[in-house]
Amino acid sequence: MEIQVNQPLDRLNTFGLGARAPFLARPTDADQVRSALAFARERAMSVLVLGGGSNIVLAHDPEGLVLRPSMTGRCVLEDGDDVLLRVGAGEDWTDLVAWTLRQGLWGLENLSLIPGTAGAAPVQNIGAYGVELADHLHAIEAVEIASGRSRIFPAAECAFGYRDSIFKQAERDRWVIVALVLRLSRSPHLRTGYGTIRQELETMGIASPGPIDVAQAVIRIRRSKLPDPSVVGNCGSFFSNPVVDADTYARLLASHPGLTAHPQENGGFKLAAAWLIDRCGLKGTRRGPVGIHPDHALVLVNYGGATGRDVLALADAVRDAVEHRFGVTLQIEPRVV
Ligand code: EPU
């Protein structure tokens, strides 16, 4: 297992932040993961697992070993109306979704064009347009960082929630995810109820959509709102959408009639953080090399040469403004290192 020394990470995080890794490993199978972990263990080094780098803010140079899972492979384990598909953690998520659709394996269409790797997807339980990874995850194969032992996590043990999983909570920093087993279907079950999907399908002139049409609609919506990280550095939504209780929602609605919110099963209301930031007049503002994207208030962007500190200073200013105007505290969604 080759371990590279003193490696730049700017191309390995979609924000394009210029940190360096003292040691970098790109294992292509579970045995290589174990070798890289043994290298770190022998030197009492910490280990940072870096997937597609699309949900991380590198505010400092990481210490120890940066491990970028690079296992590829797509393999049907069980075929029928339901299909179990095993995919290597290093597979690019967008390529994988497009490939499943070409195979007639349905389920991931609403999750089209999300940057990142398959292995990183369960950590924050990626979600878009009414679908979350958890809806299609059967199991996760992982290697324990401390011991190198393998473990299967059935989906029910992953404590999935909104942008949340056991890998962000109790099992944080303990595992390298090496593969996912996804549950897909040969029969389409379209989910077009969320946001502007139906409207987009109408604009496309499609009256009876199939899964590929839904994927195309999602891709068109994302392209119209979210900046392409290969053009301008960003990590998608920078804050999670805050959930407030019914009283707080009623109070806010009384003074802000246009407030955008979705009722939750627990009686709370999930507010659109983008709406709150937008109403503070911050969309499109710039602060040195960083700014808030002109087309989406929830996306912080690196116009070139930004440091993690620049990003976090802007994030603080956004949080202060929203707190001051609405009394709501925003939480940063990506991992800050
Ligand atoms: N809005 C504004 N101003 C803006 C942008 C949006 O007022 O500049 C309003 C919109 O009018 C809309 C509401 O805010 O009513 C929500 O906006 P949008 O539909 O774009 O969704 P979001 O809540 O900002 C979430 C996810 C996205 C996901 C979309 C679609 C989070 C933190 N973000 O964004 O996920 O693609 O829904 O499902 O939950 C990501 O996690 O990185 C990500 C991009």
Coordinates of C-alpha atoms and ligand atoms in Angstrom, one line a residue:
M1 CA 0.0 0.0 0.0
E2 CA 1.7 3.2 -1.2
I3 CA 1.5 6.0 1.4
Q4 CA 2.2 9.5 -0.1
V5 CA 3.9 12.2 2.0
N6 CA 3.0 15.9 2.3
Q7 CA 0.2 15.9 -0.3
P8 CA -1.9 18.9 -1.4
L9 CA -5.7 18.4 -0.7
D10 CA -7.1 21.3 -2.7
R11 CA -8.2 19.0 -5.6
L12 CA -9.5 16.5 -3.1
N13 CA -12.2 18.8 -1.5
T14 CA -14.9 20.5 -3.6
F15 CA -14.5 23.7 -1.8
G16 CA -10.9 23.9 -3.2
L17 CA -9.4 24.8 0.2
G18 CA -5.7 24.6 0.2
A19 CA -4.8 22.2 3.1
R20 CA -2.1 19.6 3.0
A21 CA -2.0 16.0 4.3
P22 CA 1.1 14.8 6.0
F23 CA 0.3 11.3 4.8
L24 CA -2.2 10.2 2.1
A25 CA -3.4 6.7 1.2
R26 CA -5.8 5.7 -1.6
P27 CA -6.6 2.0 -0.8
T28 CA -8.4 0.1 -3.5
D29 CA -9.6 -2.9 -1.4
A30 CA -10.3 -3.8 2.2
D31 CA -6.8 -5.4 2.6
Q32 CA -5.2 -2.1 1.5
V33 CA -7.4 -0.3 4.0
R34 CA -6.1 -2.5 6.7
S35 CA -2.4 -1.9 5.6
A36 CA -2.9 1.8 5.7
L37 CA -4.6 1.6 9.1
A38 CA -1.7 -0.5 10.4
F39 CA 0.8 2.2 9.1
A40 CA -1.1 4.8 11.1
R41 CA -1.5 2.6 14.2
E42 CA 2.2 1.8 14.4
R43 CA 3.0 5.5 14.4
A44 CA 0.1 6.5 16.8
M45 CA -1.4 8.7 14.0
S46 CA -4.9 9.9 13.8
V47 CA -6.9 8.9 10.6
L48 CA -9.2 11.2 8.6
V49 CA -11.4 9.4 6.0
L50 CA -11.9 11.7 3.1
G51 CA -14.5 10.6 0.5
G52 CA -15.3 12.9 -2.4
G53 CA -14.4 15.9 -0.2
S54 CA -17.8 17.4 -1.0
N55 CA -19.1 17.8 2.5
I56 CA -16.0 19.0 4.4
V57 CA -14.4 22.3 5.3
L58 CA -10.7 22.0 5.8
A59 CA -10.0 24.8 8.2
H60 CA -6.6 23.4 9.1
D61 CA -4.1 20.9 7.8
P62 CA -5.3 17.5 9.0
E63 CA -2.9 15.6 11.2
G64 CA -1.8 12.0 10.6
L65 CA -3.1 9.9 7.8
V66 CA -5.7 11.0 5.3
L67 CA -7.4 7.9 3.8
R68 CA -9.3 8.3 0.6
P69 CA -11.3 5.1 -0.1
S70 CA -10.8 4.2 -3.7
M71 CA -12.5 0.9 -4.1
T72 CA -14.5 0.6 -7.2
G73 CA -16.9 -2.1 -8.5
R74 CA -20.6 -2.6 -9.1
C75 CA -22.0 -6.1 -8.6
V76 CA -25.6 -7.4 -8.5
L77 CA -25.9 -9.7 -5.5
E78 CA -29.6 -10.6 -5.8
D79 CA -31.8 -10.1 -8.9
G80 CA -35.6 -10.0 -9.1
D81 CA -38.1 -7.3 -8.9
D82 CA -35.9 -6.0 -6.0
V83 CA -32.2 -5.9 -6.7
L84 CA -29.4 -5.8 -4.3
L85 CA -26.4 -4.0 -5.8
R86 CA -23.0 -3.9 -4.1
V87 CA -20.9 -0.8 -4.9
G88 CA -17.3 0.1 -3.8
A89 CA -17.0 3.1 -1.5
G90 CA -14.8 4.9 -4.0
E91 CA -17.4 4.9 -6.8
D92 CA -18.4 8.4 -7.9
W93 CA -22.0 8.9 -6.8
T94 CA -23.2 10.8 -9.9
D95 CA -21.7 8.2 -12.3
L96 CA -23.1 5.4 -10.2
V97 CA -26.7 6.8 -10.3
A98 CA -26.4 7.4 -14.1
W99 CA -25.2 3.8 -14.5
T100 CA -28.1 2.3 -12.4
L101 CA -30.5 4.2 -14.6
R102 CA -28.9 2.8 -17.8
Q103 CA -29.3 -0.7 -16.3
G104 CA -33.0 -0.2 -15.6
L105 CA -32.4 -0.3 -11.9
W106 CA -34.7 2.3 -10.4
G107 CA -34.7 4.2 -7.1
L108 CA -31.9 6.7 -7.2
E109 CA -33.3 9.1 -9.8
N110 CA -34.0 11.9 -7.3
L111 CA -30.5 11.6 -6.0
S112 CA -28.9 12.4 -9.4
L113 CA -25.9 14.8 -9.7
I114 CA -25.0 14.9 -6.0
P115 CA -21.2 15.4 -5.8
G116 CA -19.2 12.9 -3.7
T117 CA -18.5 9.2 -3.4
A118 CA -20.8 6.3 -2.6
G119 CA -18.9 5.6 0.6
A120 CA -19.5 9.1 1.9
A121 CA -23.2 9.1 1.1
P122 CA -24.5 7.2 4.2
V123 CA -22.4 9.4 6.6
Q124 CA -24.7 12.4 6.2
N125 CA -27.5 10.3 4.6
I126 CA -27.6 12.3 1.4
G127 CA -31.0 13.4 0.3
A128 CA -32.7 15.5 -2.3
Y129 CA -36.2 16.1 -3.7
G130 CA -38.0 13.9 -1.2
V131 CA -35.6 10.9 -1.3
E132 CA -32.8 9.9 1.1
L133 CA -30.1 7.4 0.7
A134 CA -31.6 5.5 3.7
D135 CA -34.7 4.7 1.5
H136 CA -32.5 2.5 -0.7
L137 CA -29.7 1.3 1.6
H138 CA -29.6 -2.4 2.6
A139 CA -26.3 -2.6 4.4
I140 CA -22.8 -1.1 4.8
E141 CA -19.5 -2.9 4.9
A142 CA -16.9 -1.2 7.0
V143 CA -13.4 -1.7 8.5
E144 CA -12.8 -0.6 12.1
I145 CA -10.0 2.0 12.3
A146 CA -8.7 0.9 15.7
S147 CA -8.5 -2.9 14.9
G148 CA -8.8 -3.5 11.2
R149 CA -11.7 -5.9 11.7
S150 CA -14.6 -6.0 9.2
R151 CA -18.2 -5.4 10.2
I152 CA -21.5 -5.3 8.3
F153 CA -24.0 -2.6 9.4
P154 CA -27.5 -3.5 8.3
A155 CA -29.4 -0.3 7.5
A156 CA -31.6 -0.6 10.6
E157 CA -28.4 -0.2 12.7
C158 CA -27.3 3.0 11.0
A159 CA -29.6 5.4 13.0
F160 CA -30.4 7.3 9.8
G161 CA -32.1 10.7 10.2
Y162 CA -32.2 14.0 8.3
R163 CA -28.6 14.5 7.2
D164 CA -27.6 12.2 10.0
S165 CA -26.4 8.7 10.8
I166 CA -24.5 6.7 13.4
F167 CA -21.3 7.5 11.5
K168 CA -21.8 11.2 12.4
Q169 CA -22.7 10.3 16.0
A170 CA -21.9 7.3 18.2
E171 CA -19.6 5.7 15.6
R172 CA -18.0 8.9 14.3
D173 CA -14.3 8.5 13.2
R174 CA -14.4 4.7 14.0
W175 CA -14.9 3.1 10.6
V176 CA -13.8 3.2 7.0
I177 CA -16.8 2.4 4.8
V178 CA -15.6 0.1 2.1
A179 CA -18.8 -0.8 0.3
L180 CA -22.6 -0.2 0.2
V181 CA -25.3 -2.7 -0.6
L182 CA -28.2 -0.8 -2.2
R183 CA -31.8 -2.0 -2.7
L184 CA -33.1 -0.9 -6.1
S185 CA -36.1 -2.0 -8.1
R186 CA -36.9 -3.2 -11.6
S187 CA -40.3 -1.5 -11.2
P188 CA -40.3 2.3 -11.2
H189 CA -41.8 4.1 -8.1
L190 CA -41.7 7.7 -9.1
R191 CA -41.5 10.4 -6.5
T192 CA -42.4 13.7 -8.2
G193 CA -44.3 15.4 -5.3
Y194 CA -41.4 17.4 -4.0
G195 CA -40.5 21.0 -4.9
T196 CA -40.5 21.9 -8.5
I197 CA -40.1 18.4 -10.1
R198 CA -43.6 18.4 -11.7
Q199 CA -43.3 21.9 -12.9
E200 CA -39.9 21.1 -14.4
L201 CA -41.4 18.0 -16.2
E202 CA -44.1 20.2 -17.6
T203 CA -41.5 22.6 -18.9
M204 CA -39.8 19.7 -20.5
G205 CA -43.1 18.8 -22.2
I206 CA -43.3 15.4 -20.5
A207 CA -46.8 14.3 -19.5
S208 CA -46.2 10.7 -18.5
P209 CA -42.7 10.6 -17.0
G210 CA -40.5 7.6 -16.5
P211 CA -37.6 7.4 -14.0
I212 CA -35.1 8.8 -16.5
D213 CA -37.3 11.8 -17.1
V214 CA -37.4 12.4 -13.3
A215 CA -33.6 12.2 -13.2
Q216 CA -33.4 14.7 -16.0
A217 CA -35.8 17.1 -14.2
V218 CA -33.7 16.8 -11.0
I219 CA -30.5 17.4 -13.0
R220 CA -32.0 20.5 -14.7
I221 CA -33.2 21.9 -11.3
R222 CA -29.9 21.3 -9.6
R223 CA -28.0 22.8 -12.5
S224 CA -30.2 25.9 -12.4
K225 CA -29.7 26.5 -8.7
L226 CA -26.5 24.9 -7.4
P227 CA -23.0 25.9 -8.6
D228 CA -20.9 23.1 -10.2
P229 CA -18.0 22.5 -7.8
S230 CA -15.6 22.0 -10.7
V231 CA -16.3 25.6 -11.7
V232 CA -16.7 27.4 -8.4
G233 CA -15.7 25.7 -5.1
N234 CA -18.5 24.9 -2.7
C235 CA -19.9 22.0 -0.7
G236 CA -23.6 22.2 -1.4
S237 CA -25.9 23.3 1.4
F238 CA -23.7 24.9 4.0
F239 CA -26.3 24.8 6.8
S240 CA -28.9 22.2 7.6
N241 CA -32.5 23.3 7.6
P242 CA -33.5 24.1 11.2
V243 CA -36.4 22.3 12.8
V244 CA -38.4 24.5 15.3
D245 CA -41.4 23.7 17.5
A246 CA -44.9 24.7 16.6
D247 CA -45.0 27.8 18.9
T248 CA -41.8 29.2 17.4
Y249 CA -43.1 28.5 13.9
A250 CA -46.4 30.4 14.7
R251 CA -44.5 33.3 16.2
L252 CA -42.2 33.6 13.2
L253 CA -45.0 33.2 10.7
A254 CA -47.0 36.0 12.3
S255 CA -44.1 38.5 11.7
H256 CA -42.8 36.9 8.4
P257 CA -45.9 35.8 6.4
G258 CA -43.8 34.3 3.5
L259 CA -41.9 31.9 5.8
T260 CA -41.1 28.7 4.0
A261 CA -41.5 25.5 6.2
H262 CA -42.4 21.8 6.0
P263 CA -44.4 20.2 8.9
Q264 CA -42.5 17.3 10.5
E265 CA -43.9 14.1 11.9
N266 CA -43.0 15.1 15.5
G267 CA -45.2 18.3 15.2
G268 CA -42.2 20.6 14.5
F269 CA -41.6 22.6 11.4
K270 CA -38.5 22.4 9.2
L271 CA -37.6 25.9 8.0
A272 CA -35.8 26.7 4.8
A273 CA -32.4 28.0 5.9
A274 CA -32.0 29.4 2.4
W275 CA -35.1 31.5 2.8
L276 CA -33.9 32.9 6.2
I277 CA -30.5 33.8 4.8
D278 CA -32.1 35.3 1.7
R279 CA -34.4 37.5 3.8
C280 CA -31.3 38.8 5.6
G281 CA -30.3 40.2 2.2
L282 CA -27.1 38.1 2.1
K283 CA -27.6 36.2 -1.2
G284 CA -24.9 37.2 -3.7
T285 CA -22.8 39.0 -1.1
R286 CA -19.0 38.7 -1.1
R287 CA -16.4 38.8 1.6
G288 CA -12.9 38.6 0.1
P289 CA -12.4 35.3 -1.7
V290 CA -15.6 33.8 -0.3
G291 CA -19.3 34.6 -0.8
I292 CA -22.9 33.5 -0.8
H293 CA -23.9 32.2 -4.2
P294 CA -26.1 34.6 -6.2
D295 CA -28.5 31.8 -7.2
H296 CA -28.8 30.0 -3.8
A297 CA -28.5 31.5 -0.4
L298 CA -27.6 28.2 1.3
V299 CA -24.4 27.7 -0.7
L300 CA -21.1 29.4 0.4
V301 CA -18.6 29.6 -2.4
N302 CA -14.8 30.0 -2.9
Y303 CA -14.1 32.4 -5.7
G304 CA -10.5 31.4 -5.5
G305 CA -7.7 31.2 -3.0
A306 CA -10.0 31.0 0.1
T307 CA -8.9 29.4 3.3
G308 CA -11.1 27.5 5.7
R309 CA -10.9 30.4 8.0
D310 CA -12.4 32.7 5.4
V311 CA -15.3 30.3 5.0
L312 CA -15.9 30.0 8.7
A313 CA -15.8 33.8 9.2
L314 CA -18.5 34.2 6.6
A315 CA -20.5 31.4 8.1
D316 CA -20.3 33.1 11.5
A317 CA -21.6 36.4 9.9
V318 CA -24.5 34.5 8.3
R319 CA -25.4 32.7 11.6
D320 CA -25.3 36.0 13.5
A321 CA -27.6 37.7 11.0
V322 CA -30.2 34.9 11.0
E323 CA -30.1 34.7 14.8
H324 CA -30.5 38.4 15.1
R325 CA -33.4 38.7 12.7
F326 CA -35.3 35.4 13.3
G327 CA -33.9 34.1 16.7
V328 CA -33.1 30.8 14.9
T329 CA -29.7 29.2 15.2
L330 CA -28.3 27.6 12.1
Q331 CA -26.0 24.6 12.3
I332 CA -23.2 24.0 9.8
E333 CA -23.9 20.8 7.9
P334 CA -20.5 19.8 6.4
R335 CA -17.8 18.5 8.6
V336 CA -15.3 21.1 9.8
V337 CA -11.7 19.8 10.3
Ligands
EPU1 N1 -35.0 29.7 -1.2 C1 -34.9 31.1 -1.0 N2 -33.7 31.7 -1.4 C2 -32.8 31.0 -2.1 C3 -32.9 29.6 -2.3 C4 -34.1 29.0 -1.8 O1 -35.7 31.7 -0.4 O2 -31.7 31.6 -2.4 C5 -36.2 29.1 -0.7 C6 -36.9 28.4 -1.9 O3 -37.9 29.2 -2.5 C7 -37.5 27.2 -1.3 C8 -36.7 26.9 0.0 O4 -35.9 28.0 0.2 O5 -38.9 27.4 -0.9 C9 -35.9 25.6 -0.1 O6 -35.0 25.7 -1.2 P1 -34.5 24.4 -2.0 O7 -35.7 23.7 -2.6 O8 -33.5 24.8 -2.9 O9 -34.0 23.4 -0.9 P2 -33.0 23.6 0.3 O10 -33.9 23.3 1.6 O11 -32.3 24.8 0.3 C10 -32.5 21.0 0.5 C11 -31.2 20.3 0.7 C12 -30.4 20.1 -0.6 C13 -31.3 19.4 -1.6 C14 -32.6 20.3 -1.8 C15 -33.6 19.6 -2.7 C16 -30.5 20.6 3.0 C17 -29.6 21.3 3.9 N3 -30.4 20.9 1.7 O12 -32.0 22.3 0.1 O13 -29.3 19.3 -0.4 O14 -30.7 19.3 -2.9 O15 -33.3 20.4 -0.5 O16 -34.1 18.4 -2.0 O17 -31.4 19.9 3.4 C18 -27.0 19.5 0.2 O18 -27.3 18.9 1.3 O19 -25.8 19.8 0.0 C19 -28.0 19.8 -0.7 C20 -27.8 20.5 -1.8

